[in-house]
Short mmCIF file of C-alpha atoms and ligand atoms in Angstrom, two decimals:
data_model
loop_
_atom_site.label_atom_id
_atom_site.label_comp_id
_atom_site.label_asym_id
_atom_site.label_seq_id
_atom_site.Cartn_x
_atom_site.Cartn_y
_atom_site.Cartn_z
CA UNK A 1 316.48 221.83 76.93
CA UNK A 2 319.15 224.22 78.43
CA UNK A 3 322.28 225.13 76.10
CA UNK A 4 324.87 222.02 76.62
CA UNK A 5 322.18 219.40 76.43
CA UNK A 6 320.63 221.47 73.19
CA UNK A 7 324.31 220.75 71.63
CA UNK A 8 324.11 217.23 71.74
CA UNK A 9 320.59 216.54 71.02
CA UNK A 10 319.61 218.91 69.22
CA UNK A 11 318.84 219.19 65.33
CA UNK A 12 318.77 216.30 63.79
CA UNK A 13 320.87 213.11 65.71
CA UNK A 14 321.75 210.09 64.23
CA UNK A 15 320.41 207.95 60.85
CA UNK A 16 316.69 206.39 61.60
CA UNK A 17 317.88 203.80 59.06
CA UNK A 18 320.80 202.29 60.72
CA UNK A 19 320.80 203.79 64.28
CA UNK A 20 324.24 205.55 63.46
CA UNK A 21 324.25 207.98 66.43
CA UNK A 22 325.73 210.11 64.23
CA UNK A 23 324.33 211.52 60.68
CA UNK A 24 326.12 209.71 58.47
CA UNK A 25 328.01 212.09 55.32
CA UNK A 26 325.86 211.96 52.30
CA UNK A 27 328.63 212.36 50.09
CA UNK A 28 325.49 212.58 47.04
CA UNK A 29 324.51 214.92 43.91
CA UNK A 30 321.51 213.78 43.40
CA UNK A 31 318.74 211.58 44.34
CA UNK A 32 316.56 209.14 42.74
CA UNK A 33 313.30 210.00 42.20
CA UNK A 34 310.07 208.00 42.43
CA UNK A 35 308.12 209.31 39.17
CA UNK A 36 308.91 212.81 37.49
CA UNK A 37 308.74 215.23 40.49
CA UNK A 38 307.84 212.39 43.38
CA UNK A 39 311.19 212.67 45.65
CA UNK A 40 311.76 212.01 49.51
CA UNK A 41 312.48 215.62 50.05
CA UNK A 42 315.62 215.64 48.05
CA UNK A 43 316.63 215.90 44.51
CA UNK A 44 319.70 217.88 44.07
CA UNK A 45 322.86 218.76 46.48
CA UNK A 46 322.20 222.04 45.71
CA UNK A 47 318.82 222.68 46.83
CA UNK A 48 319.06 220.05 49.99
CA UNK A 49 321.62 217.57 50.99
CA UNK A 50 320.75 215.68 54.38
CA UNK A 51 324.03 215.80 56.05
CA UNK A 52 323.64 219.79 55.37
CA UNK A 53 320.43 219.72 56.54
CA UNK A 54 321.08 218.14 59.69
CA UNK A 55 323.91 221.15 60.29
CA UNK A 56 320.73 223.28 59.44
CA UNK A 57 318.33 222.20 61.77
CA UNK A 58 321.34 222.09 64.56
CA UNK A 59 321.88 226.01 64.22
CA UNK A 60 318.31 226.89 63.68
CA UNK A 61 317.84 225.30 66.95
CA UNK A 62 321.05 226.38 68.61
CA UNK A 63 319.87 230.06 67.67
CA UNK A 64 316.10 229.65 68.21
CA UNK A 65 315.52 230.63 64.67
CA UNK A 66 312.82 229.34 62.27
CA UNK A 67 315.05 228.20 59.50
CA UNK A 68 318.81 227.66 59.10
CA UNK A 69 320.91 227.78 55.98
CA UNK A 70 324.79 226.42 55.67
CA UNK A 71 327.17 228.28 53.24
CA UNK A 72 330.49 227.21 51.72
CA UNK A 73 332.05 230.16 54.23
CA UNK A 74 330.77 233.34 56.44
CA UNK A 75 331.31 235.78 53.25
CA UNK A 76 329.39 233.40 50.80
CA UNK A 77 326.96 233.16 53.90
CA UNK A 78 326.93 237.53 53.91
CA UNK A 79 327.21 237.87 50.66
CA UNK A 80 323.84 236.00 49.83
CA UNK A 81 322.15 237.94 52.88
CA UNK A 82 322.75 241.01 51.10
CA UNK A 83 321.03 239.60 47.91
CA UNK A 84 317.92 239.79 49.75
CA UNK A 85 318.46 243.38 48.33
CA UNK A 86 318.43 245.19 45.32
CA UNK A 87 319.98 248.00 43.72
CA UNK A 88 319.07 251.27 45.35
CA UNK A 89 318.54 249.42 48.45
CA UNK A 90 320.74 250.96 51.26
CA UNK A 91 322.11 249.35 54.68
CA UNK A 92 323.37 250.72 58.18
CA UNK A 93 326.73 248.66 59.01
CA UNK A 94 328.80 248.61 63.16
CA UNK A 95 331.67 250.59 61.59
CA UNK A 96 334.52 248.45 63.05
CA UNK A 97 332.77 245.83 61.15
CA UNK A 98 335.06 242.49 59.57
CA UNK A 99 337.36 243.12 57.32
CA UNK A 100 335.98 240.84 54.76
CA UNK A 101 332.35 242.50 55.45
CA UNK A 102 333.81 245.66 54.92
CA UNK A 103 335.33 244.22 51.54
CA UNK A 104 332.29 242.98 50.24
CA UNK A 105 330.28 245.81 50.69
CA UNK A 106 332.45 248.46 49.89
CA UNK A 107 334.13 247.02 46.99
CA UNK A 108 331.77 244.29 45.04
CA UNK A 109 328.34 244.82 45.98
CA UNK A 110 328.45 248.81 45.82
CA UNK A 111 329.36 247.62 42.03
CA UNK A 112 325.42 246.77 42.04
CA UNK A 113 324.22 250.04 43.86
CA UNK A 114 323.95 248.51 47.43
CA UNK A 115 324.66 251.24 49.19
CA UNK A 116 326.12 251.38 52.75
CA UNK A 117 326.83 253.50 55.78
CA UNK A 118 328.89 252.87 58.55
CA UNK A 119 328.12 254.19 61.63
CA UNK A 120 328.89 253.04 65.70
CA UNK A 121 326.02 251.26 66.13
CA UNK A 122 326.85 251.16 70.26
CA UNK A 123 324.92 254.65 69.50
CA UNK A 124 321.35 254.06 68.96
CA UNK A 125 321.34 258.01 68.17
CA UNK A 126 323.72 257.77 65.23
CA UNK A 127 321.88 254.89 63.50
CA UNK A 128 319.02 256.73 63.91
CA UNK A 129 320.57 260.03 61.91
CA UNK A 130 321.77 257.37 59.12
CA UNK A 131 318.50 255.93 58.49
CA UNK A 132 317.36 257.26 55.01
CA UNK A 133 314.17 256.79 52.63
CA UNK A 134 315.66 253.93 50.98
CA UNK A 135 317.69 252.23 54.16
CA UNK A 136 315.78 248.48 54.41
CA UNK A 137 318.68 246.75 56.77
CA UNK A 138 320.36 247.10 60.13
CA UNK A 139 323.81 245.36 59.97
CA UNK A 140 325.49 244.87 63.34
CA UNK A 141 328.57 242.88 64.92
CA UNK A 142 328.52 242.82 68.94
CA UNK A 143 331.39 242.79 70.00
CA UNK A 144 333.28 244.09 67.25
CA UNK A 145 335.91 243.03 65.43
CA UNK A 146 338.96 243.93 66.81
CA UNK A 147 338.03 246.94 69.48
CA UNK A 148 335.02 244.97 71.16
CA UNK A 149 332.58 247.70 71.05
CA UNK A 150 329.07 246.62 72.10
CA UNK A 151 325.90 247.21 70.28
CA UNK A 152 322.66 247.09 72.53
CA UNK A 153 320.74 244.39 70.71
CA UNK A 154 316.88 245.63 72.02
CA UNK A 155 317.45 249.46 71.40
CA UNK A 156 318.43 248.55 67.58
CA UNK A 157 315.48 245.74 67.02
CA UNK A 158 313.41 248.48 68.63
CA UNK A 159 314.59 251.00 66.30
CA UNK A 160 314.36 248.41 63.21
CA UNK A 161 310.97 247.75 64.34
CA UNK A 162 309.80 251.31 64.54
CA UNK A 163 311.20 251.73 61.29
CA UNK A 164 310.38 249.08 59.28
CA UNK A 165 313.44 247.55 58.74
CA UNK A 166 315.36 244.41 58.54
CA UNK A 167 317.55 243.68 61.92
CA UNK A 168 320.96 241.80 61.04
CA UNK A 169 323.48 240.52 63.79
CA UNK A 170 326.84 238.84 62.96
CA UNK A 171 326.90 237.00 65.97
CA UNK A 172 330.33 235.27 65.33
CA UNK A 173 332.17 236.54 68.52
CA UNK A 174 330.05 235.84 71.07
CA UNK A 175 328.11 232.71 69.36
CA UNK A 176 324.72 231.08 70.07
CA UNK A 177 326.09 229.71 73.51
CA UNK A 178 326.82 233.07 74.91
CA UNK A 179 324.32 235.15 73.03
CA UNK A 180 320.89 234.56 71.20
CA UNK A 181 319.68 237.79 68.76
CA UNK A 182 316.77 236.46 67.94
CA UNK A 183 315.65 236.37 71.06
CA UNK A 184 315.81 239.99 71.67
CA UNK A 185 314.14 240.84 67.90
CA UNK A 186 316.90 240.10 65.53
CA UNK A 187 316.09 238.80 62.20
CA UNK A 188 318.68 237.44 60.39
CA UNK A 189 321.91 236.10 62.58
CA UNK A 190 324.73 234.86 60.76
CA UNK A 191 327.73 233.16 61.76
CA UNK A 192 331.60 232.48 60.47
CA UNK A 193 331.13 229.13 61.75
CA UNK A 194 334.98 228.44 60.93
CA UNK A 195 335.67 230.45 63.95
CA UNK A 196 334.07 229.15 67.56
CA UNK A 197 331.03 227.05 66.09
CA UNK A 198 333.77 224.75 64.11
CA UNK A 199 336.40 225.50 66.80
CA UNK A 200 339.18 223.22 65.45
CA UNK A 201 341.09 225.20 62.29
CA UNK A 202 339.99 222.95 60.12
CA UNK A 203 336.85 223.85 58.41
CA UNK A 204 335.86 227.04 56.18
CA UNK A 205 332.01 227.43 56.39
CA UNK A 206 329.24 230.29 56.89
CA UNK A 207 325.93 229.98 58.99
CA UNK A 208 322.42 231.58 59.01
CA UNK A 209 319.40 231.75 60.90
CA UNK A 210 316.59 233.70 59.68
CA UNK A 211 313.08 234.12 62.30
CA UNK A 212 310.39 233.75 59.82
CA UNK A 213 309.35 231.66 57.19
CA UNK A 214 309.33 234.19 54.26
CA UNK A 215 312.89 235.18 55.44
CA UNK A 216 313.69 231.77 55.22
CA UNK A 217 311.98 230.69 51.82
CA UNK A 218 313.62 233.90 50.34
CA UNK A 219 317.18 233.23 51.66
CA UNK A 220 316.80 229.44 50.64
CA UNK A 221 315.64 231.13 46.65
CA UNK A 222 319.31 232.52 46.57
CA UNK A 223 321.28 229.78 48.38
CA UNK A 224 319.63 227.77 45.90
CA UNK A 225 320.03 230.22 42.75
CA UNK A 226 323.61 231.58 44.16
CA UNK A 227 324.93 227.77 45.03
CA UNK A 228 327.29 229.01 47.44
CA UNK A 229 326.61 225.78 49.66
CA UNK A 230 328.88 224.00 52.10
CA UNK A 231 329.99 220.31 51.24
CA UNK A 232 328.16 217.36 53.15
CA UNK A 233 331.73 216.44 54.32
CA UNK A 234 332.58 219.65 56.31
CA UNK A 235 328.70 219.67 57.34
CA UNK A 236 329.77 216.87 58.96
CA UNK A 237 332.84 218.60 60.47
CA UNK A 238 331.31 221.47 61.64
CA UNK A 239 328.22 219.30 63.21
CA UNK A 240 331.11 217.43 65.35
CA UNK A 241 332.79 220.81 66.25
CA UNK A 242 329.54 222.64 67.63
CA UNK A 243 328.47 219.63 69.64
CA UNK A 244 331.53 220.34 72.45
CA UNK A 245 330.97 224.35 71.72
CA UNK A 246 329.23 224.42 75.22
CA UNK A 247 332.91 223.21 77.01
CA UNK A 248 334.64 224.94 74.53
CA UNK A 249 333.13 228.72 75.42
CA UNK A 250 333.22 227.69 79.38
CA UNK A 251 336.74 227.20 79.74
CA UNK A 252 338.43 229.89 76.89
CA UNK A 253 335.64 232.75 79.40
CA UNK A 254 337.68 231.33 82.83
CA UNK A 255 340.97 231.40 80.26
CA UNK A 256 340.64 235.01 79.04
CA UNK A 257 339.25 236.50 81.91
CA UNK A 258 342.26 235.74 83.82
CA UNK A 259 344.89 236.92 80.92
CA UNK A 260 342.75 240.18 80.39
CA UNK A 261 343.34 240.87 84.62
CA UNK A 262 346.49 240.10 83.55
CA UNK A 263 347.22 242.62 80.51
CA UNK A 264 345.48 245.24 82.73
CA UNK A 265 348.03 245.62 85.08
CA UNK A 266 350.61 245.10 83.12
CA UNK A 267 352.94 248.67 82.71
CA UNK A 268 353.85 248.23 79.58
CA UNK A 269 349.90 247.52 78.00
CA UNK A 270 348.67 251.15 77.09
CA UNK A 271 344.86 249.60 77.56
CA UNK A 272 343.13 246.66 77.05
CA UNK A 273 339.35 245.88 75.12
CA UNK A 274 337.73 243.21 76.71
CA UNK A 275 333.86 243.58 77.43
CA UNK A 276 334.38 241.55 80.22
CA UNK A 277 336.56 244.14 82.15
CA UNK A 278 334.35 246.09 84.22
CA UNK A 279 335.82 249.71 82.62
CA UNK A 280 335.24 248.40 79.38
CA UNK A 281 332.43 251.19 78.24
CA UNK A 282 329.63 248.00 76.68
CA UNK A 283 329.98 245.76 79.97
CA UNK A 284 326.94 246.72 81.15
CA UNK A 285 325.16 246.45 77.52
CA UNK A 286 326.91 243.14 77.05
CA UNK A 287 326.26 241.93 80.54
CA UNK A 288 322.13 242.46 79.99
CA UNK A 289 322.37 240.75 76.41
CA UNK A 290 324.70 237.30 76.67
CA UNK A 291 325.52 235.18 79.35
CA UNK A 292 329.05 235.34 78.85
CA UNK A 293 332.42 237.68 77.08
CA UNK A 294 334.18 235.00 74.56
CA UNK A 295 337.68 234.65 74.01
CA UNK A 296 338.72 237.89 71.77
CA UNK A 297 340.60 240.57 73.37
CA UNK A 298 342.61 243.74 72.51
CA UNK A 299 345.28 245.50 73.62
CA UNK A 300 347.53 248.18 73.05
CA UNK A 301 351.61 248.05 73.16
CA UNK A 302 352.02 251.18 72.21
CA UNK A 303 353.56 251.11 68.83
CA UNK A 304 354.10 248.91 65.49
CA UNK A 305 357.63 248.30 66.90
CA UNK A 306 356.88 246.78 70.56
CA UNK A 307 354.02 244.88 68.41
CA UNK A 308 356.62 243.22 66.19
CA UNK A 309 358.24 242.26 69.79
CA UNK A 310 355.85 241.10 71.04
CA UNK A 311 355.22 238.76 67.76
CA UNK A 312 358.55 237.41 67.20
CA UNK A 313 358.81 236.53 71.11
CA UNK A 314 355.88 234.81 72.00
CA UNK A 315 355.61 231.09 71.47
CA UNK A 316 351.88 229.82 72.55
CA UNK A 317 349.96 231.81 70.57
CA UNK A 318 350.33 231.45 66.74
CA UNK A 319 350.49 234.36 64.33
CA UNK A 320 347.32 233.74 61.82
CA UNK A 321 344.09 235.26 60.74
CA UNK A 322 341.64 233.81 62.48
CA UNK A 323 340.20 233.12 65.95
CA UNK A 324 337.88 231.37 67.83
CA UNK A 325 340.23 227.41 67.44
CA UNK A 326 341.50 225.47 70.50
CA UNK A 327 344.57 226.87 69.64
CA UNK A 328 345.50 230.68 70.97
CA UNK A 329 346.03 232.79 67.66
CA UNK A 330 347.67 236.35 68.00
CA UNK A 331 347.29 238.86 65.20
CA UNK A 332 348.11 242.45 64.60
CA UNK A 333 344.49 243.99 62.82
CA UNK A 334 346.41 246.69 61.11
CA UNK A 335 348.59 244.87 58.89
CA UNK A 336 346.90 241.76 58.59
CA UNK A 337 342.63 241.16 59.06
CA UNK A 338 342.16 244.77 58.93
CA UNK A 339 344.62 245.30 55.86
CA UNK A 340 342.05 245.99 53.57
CA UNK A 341 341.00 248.94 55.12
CA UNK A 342 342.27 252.48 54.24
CA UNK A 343 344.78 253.80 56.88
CA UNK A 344 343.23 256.91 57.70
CA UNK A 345 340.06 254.82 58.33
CA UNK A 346 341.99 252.10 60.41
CA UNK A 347 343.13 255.42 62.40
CA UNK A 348 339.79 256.98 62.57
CA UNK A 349 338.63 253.84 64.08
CA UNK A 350 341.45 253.07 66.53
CA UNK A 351 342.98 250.28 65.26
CA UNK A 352 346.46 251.42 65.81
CA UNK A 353 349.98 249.84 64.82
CA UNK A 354 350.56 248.90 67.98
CA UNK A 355 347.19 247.41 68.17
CA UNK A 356 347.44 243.11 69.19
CA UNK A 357 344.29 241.24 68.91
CA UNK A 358 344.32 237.38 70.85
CA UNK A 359 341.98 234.52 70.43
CA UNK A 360 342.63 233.04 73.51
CA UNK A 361 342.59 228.85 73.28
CA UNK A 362 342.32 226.15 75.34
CA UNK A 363 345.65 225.88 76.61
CA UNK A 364 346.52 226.02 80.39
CA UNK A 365 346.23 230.04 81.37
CA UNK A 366 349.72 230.01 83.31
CA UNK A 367 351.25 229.35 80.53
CA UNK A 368 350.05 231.80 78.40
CA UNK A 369 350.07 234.64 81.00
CA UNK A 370 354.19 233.54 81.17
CA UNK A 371 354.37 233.63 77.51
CA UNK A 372 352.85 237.53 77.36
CA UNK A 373 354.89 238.38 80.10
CA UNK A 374 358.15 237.02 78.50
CA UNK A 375 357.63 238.51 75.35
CA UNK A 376 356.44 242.21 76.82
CA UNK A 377 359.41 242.57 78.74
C1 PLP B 401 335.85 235.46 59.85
C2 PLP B 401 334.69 236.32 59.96
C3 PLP B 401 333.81 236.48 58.87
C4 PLP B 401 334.05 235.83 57.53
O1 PLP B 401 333.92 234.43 57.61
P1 PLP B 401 334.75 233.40 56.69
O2 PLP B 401 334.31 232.08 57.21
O3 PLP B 401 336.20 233.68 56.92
O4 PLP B 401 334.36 233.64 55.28
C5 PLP B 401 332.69 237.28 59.06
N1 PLP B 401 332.45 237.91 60.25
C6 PLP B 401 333.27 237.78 61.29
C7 PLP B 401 332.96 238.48 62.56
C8 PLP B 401 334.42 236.99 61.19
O5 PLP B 401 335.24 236.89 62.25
#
């Protein structure tokens, strides 16, 4: 099955009972059983709901994992991959890494001696000078959140091979239409599936695939103990989001390609991330790894002030957290996803005042080219 035909019939289609072509929302907390112990596979919400599990199967497929798991959102999702650990255990993180990641990490689970670095994974040699006695994880983004820096996705399974550790992707950006971790050694890929994989700004919800059956019984242990499931009613959401990802991804890549050209030559842009620019210094690493660039892009406008412009002129894209929706979302990362991070660090990392990060959308590319232009003059 190639990817667009994989969205519709893959996972788990209709209801065998009624021939619903769609699974119908099991809206259930529990399930009658037979004799003490004798169930059809389900017992408790919790531990399995169907409409879930159809969402499951979906990603696990979409992914070319072995098992998939849906959380209540992509932290709860995180969060529970790093209770796979315990305390002493220590994890490499991408640097530039979600702000909410970074959160977590830093400020909660370091409370149970889960340590972390964070180091530019787009250098192999730098994760390789973090790696200590007690490292057990890889933890990557590619692209990153907002500068687009690209990790090479073989070099760092290589290196988590060699070394015995667990290989990690966040692979929320680029998604399973664009780009497949697994396939190049990953073992773990998770997903905020409120961004591209639900697509519509209207559901909350984490994703994860793991490639092995231990991994998967083991993650499953804590969904299970942890609870942090998602709801059979935005399983059912998110199931009717992914199944137009596939038009979705083709026509925000022809979209944001041509407003990147755009920003480029623009005079008053000081420079713009987008892997999908040829200067951009991961195009060739992202061009050997996923089949296409997504819809996030960065640029500079050279100061807090011309960013608060920029903001209070535009009109097509709206201001929110965010990204990955039919609808273009603007956002400055310093003051708003990226908040949470010290200053000095934002600064150390590039994520300048003047930084403006775009989720381009769905609407017609003329008229959001006219809208930047408008609003950088
Ligand atoms: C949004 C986001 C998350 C967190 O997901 P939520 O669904 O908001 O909890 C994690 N990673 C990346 C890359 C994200 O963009």
């Amino acid at each position: 099955m190639r990817k667009k035909t994989k969205l519709i019939h893959g996972g788990i289609t209709g209801d065998e009972q009624t021939g619903a072509v769609n699974v119908p929302i099991y809206q259930v907390s529990t399930y009658q059983q037979e004799s003490a112990g004798n169930h059809k596979g389900y017992e408790y919400s919790r531990t399995g709901n169907p409409t879930r599990f159809a969402l499951e199967e979906f990603i696990k497929d979409l992914e070319g994992g072995k098992q998939g798991f849906a959380f209540g959102s992509g932290m709860a999702a995180i969060t529970s991959v790093f209770m796979l650990f315990s305390a002493g255990d220590h994890v490499i993180m991408t640097d530039d890494v979600y702000g909410g990641t970074y959160r977590v990490v830093s400020k909660v689970l370091n409370r149970f001696q889960i340590e972390v670095t964070f180091v530019d994974t787009s250098s192999p040699d730098q994760v390789k000078k973090a790696i200590q006695s007690n490292t057990k994880a890889i933890y990557v983004e590619t692209p990153t959140n907002p500068l687009l820096k690209v990790t090479d996705l073989r070099k760092m399974s290589d290196l988590a091979k060699e070394q015995n550790l667990l290989f990690i992707v966040d692979n929320t950006f680029s998604t399973p239409y664009w780009q497949n971790p697994i396939q190049y050694g990953a073992d773990i890929v998770l997903h905020s599936a409120t961004k591209y994989l639900g697509g519509h700004s209207d559901v909350v919800a984490g994703l994860v695939v793991v490639n092995s059956d231990e991994l998967g019984e083991d993650l499953h242990f804590i969904l299970n103990s942890a609870g942090g499931i998602l709801g059979p009613q935005d399983s059912y959401l998110l199931i009717r989001g992914m199944k137009t990802l596939g038009v979705r991804m083709e026509e925000i890549e022809q979209n944001t390609n041509k407003v990147a050209q755009f920003l480029q030559n623009h005079p008053k842009v000081k420079s713009v991330y987008y892997p999908g620019l040829e200067n951009h210094p991961g195009h060739d690493t992202h061009t050997s790894q996923a089949a296409g660039f997504g819809g996030m892009l960065s640029f500079d406008a050279g100061s807090g002030e011309m960013a608060d412009q920029v903001l209070k002129r535009i009109q097509y894209f709206t201001l929110a957290e965010s990204l990955g929706a039919v609808e273009s979302l603007i956002s400055v990362p310093a003051r708003m996803t990226h908040a949470s991070i010290p200053k000095d660090r934002r600064e150390e990392l590039g994520i300048t005042d003047g930084l403006i990060r775009i989720s381009v959308g769905l609407e017609d590319a003329e008229d959001l080219i006219e809208d930047l232009n408008r609003a950088l003059q």
